[in-house]
CSV table of C-alpha atoms in Angstrom, one decimal:
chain,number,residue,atom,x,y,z
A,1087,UNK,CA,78.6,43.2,-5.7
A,1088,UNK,CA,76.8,40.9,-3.2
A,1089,UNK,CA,74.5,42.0,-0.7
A,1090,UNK,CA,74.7,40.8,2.7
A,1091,UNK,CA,71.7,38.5,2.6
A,1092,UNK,CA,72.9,37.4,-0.8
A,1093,UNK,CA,76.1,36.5,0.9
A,1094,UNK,CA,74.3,34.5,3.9
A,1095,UNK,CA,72.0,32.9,1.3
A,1096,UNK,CA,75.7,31.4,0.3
A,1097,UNK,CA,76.3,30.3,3.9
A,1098,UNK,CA,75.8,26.4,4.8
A,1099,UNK,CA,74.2,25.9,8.3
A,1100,UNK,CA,76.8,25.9,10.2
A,1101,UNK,CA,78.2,29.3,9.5
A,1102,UNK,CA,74.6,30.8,9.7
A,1103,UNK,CA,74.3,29.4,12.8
A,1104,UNK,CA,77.4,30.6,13.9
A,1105,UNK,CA,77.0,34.2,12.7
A,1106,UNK,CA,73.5,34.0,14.6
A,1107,UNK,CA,75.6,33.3,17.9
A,1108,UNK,CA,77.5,36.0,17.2
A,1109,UNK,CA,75.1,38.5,16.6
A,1110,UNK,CA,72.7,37.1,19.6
A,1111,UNK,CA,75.8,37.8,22.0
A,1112,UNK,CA,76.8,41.8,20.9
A,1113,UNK,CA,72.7,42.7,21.0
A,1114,UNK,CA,72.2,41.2,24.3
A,1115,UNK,CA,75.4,42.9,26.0
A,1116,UNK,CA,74.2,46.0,24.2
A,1117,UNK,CA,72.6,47.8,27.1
A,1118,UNK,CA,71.3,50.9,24.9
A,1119,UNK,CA,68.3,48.3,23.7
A,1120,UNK,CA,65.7,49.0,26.4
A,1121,UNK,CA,62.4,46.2,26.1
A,1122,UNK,CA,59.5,47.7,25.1
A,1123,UNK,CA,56.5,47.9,28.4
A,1124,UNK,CA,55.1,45.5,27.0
A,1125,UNK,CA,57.7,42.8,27.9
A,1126,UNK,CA,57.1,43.7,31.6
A,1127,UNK,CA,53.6,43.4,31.6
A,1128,UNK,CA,53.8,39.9,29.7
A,1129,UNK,CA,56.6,39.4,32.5
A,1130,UNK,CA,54.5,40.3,35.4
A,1131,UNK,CA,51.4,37.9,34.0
A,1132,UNK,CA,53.2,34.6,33.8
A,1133,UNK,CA,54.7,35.0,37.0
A,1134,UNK,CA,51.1,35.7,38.7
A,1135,UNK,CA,50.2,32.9,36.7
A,1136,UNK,CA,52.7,31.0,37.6
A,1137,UNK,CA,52.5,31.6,41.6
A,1138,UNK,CA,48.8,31.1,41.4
A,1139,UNK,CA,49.1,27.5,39.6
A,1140,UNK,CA,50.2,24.3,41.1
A,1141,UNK,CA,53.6,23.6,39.9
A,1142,UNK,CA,55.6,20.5,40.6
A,1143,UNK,CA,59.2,20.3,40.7
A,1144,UNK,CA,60.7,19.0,37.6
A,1145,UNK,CA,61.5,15.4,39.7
A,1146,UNK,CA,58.2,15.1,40.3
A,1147,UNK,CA,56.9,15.4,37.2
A,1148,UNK,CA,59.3,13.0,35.5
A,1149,UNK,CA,58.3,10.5,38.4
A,1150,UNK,CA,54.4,10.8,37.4
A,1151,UNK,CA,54.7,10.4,34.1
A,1152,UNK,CA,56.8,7.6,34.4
A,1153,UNK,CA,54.2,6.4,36.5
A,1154,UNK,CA,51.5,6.9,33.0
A,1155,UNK,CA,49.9,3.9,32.4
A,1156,UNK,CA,48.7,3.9,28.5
């Protein structure tokens, strides 16, 4: 008898892809998975980073880089 990762092994891309969908979608409607403390402290960083940086809307940006000259 197969194993399941024997089984997967079997899989072409687009049904591994598929089952990874599927799985991605029932863990993050699973609300008994808490993030570790961690995540909020990493969380908490970027955005300090972020609102002590100096962003550019995304507009902008494109419009200065098209503006490059190489």
């Amino acid at each position: 008898m197969l194993n399941a990762y024997e089984i997967i092994d079997k899989w072409n891309l687009q049904e591994k892809l598929g089952a990874m969908e599927y799985i991605w979608a029932t863990l993050q409607n699973d609300t008994t998975i808490a993030s570790p403390s961690w995540h909020q402290e990493i969380l908490e960083k970027r955005l300090q980073e972020f609102e002590n940086s100096s962003a550019i809307e995304w507009n902008e940006a494109k419009k200065q880089l098209k503006n490059l000259q190489y």
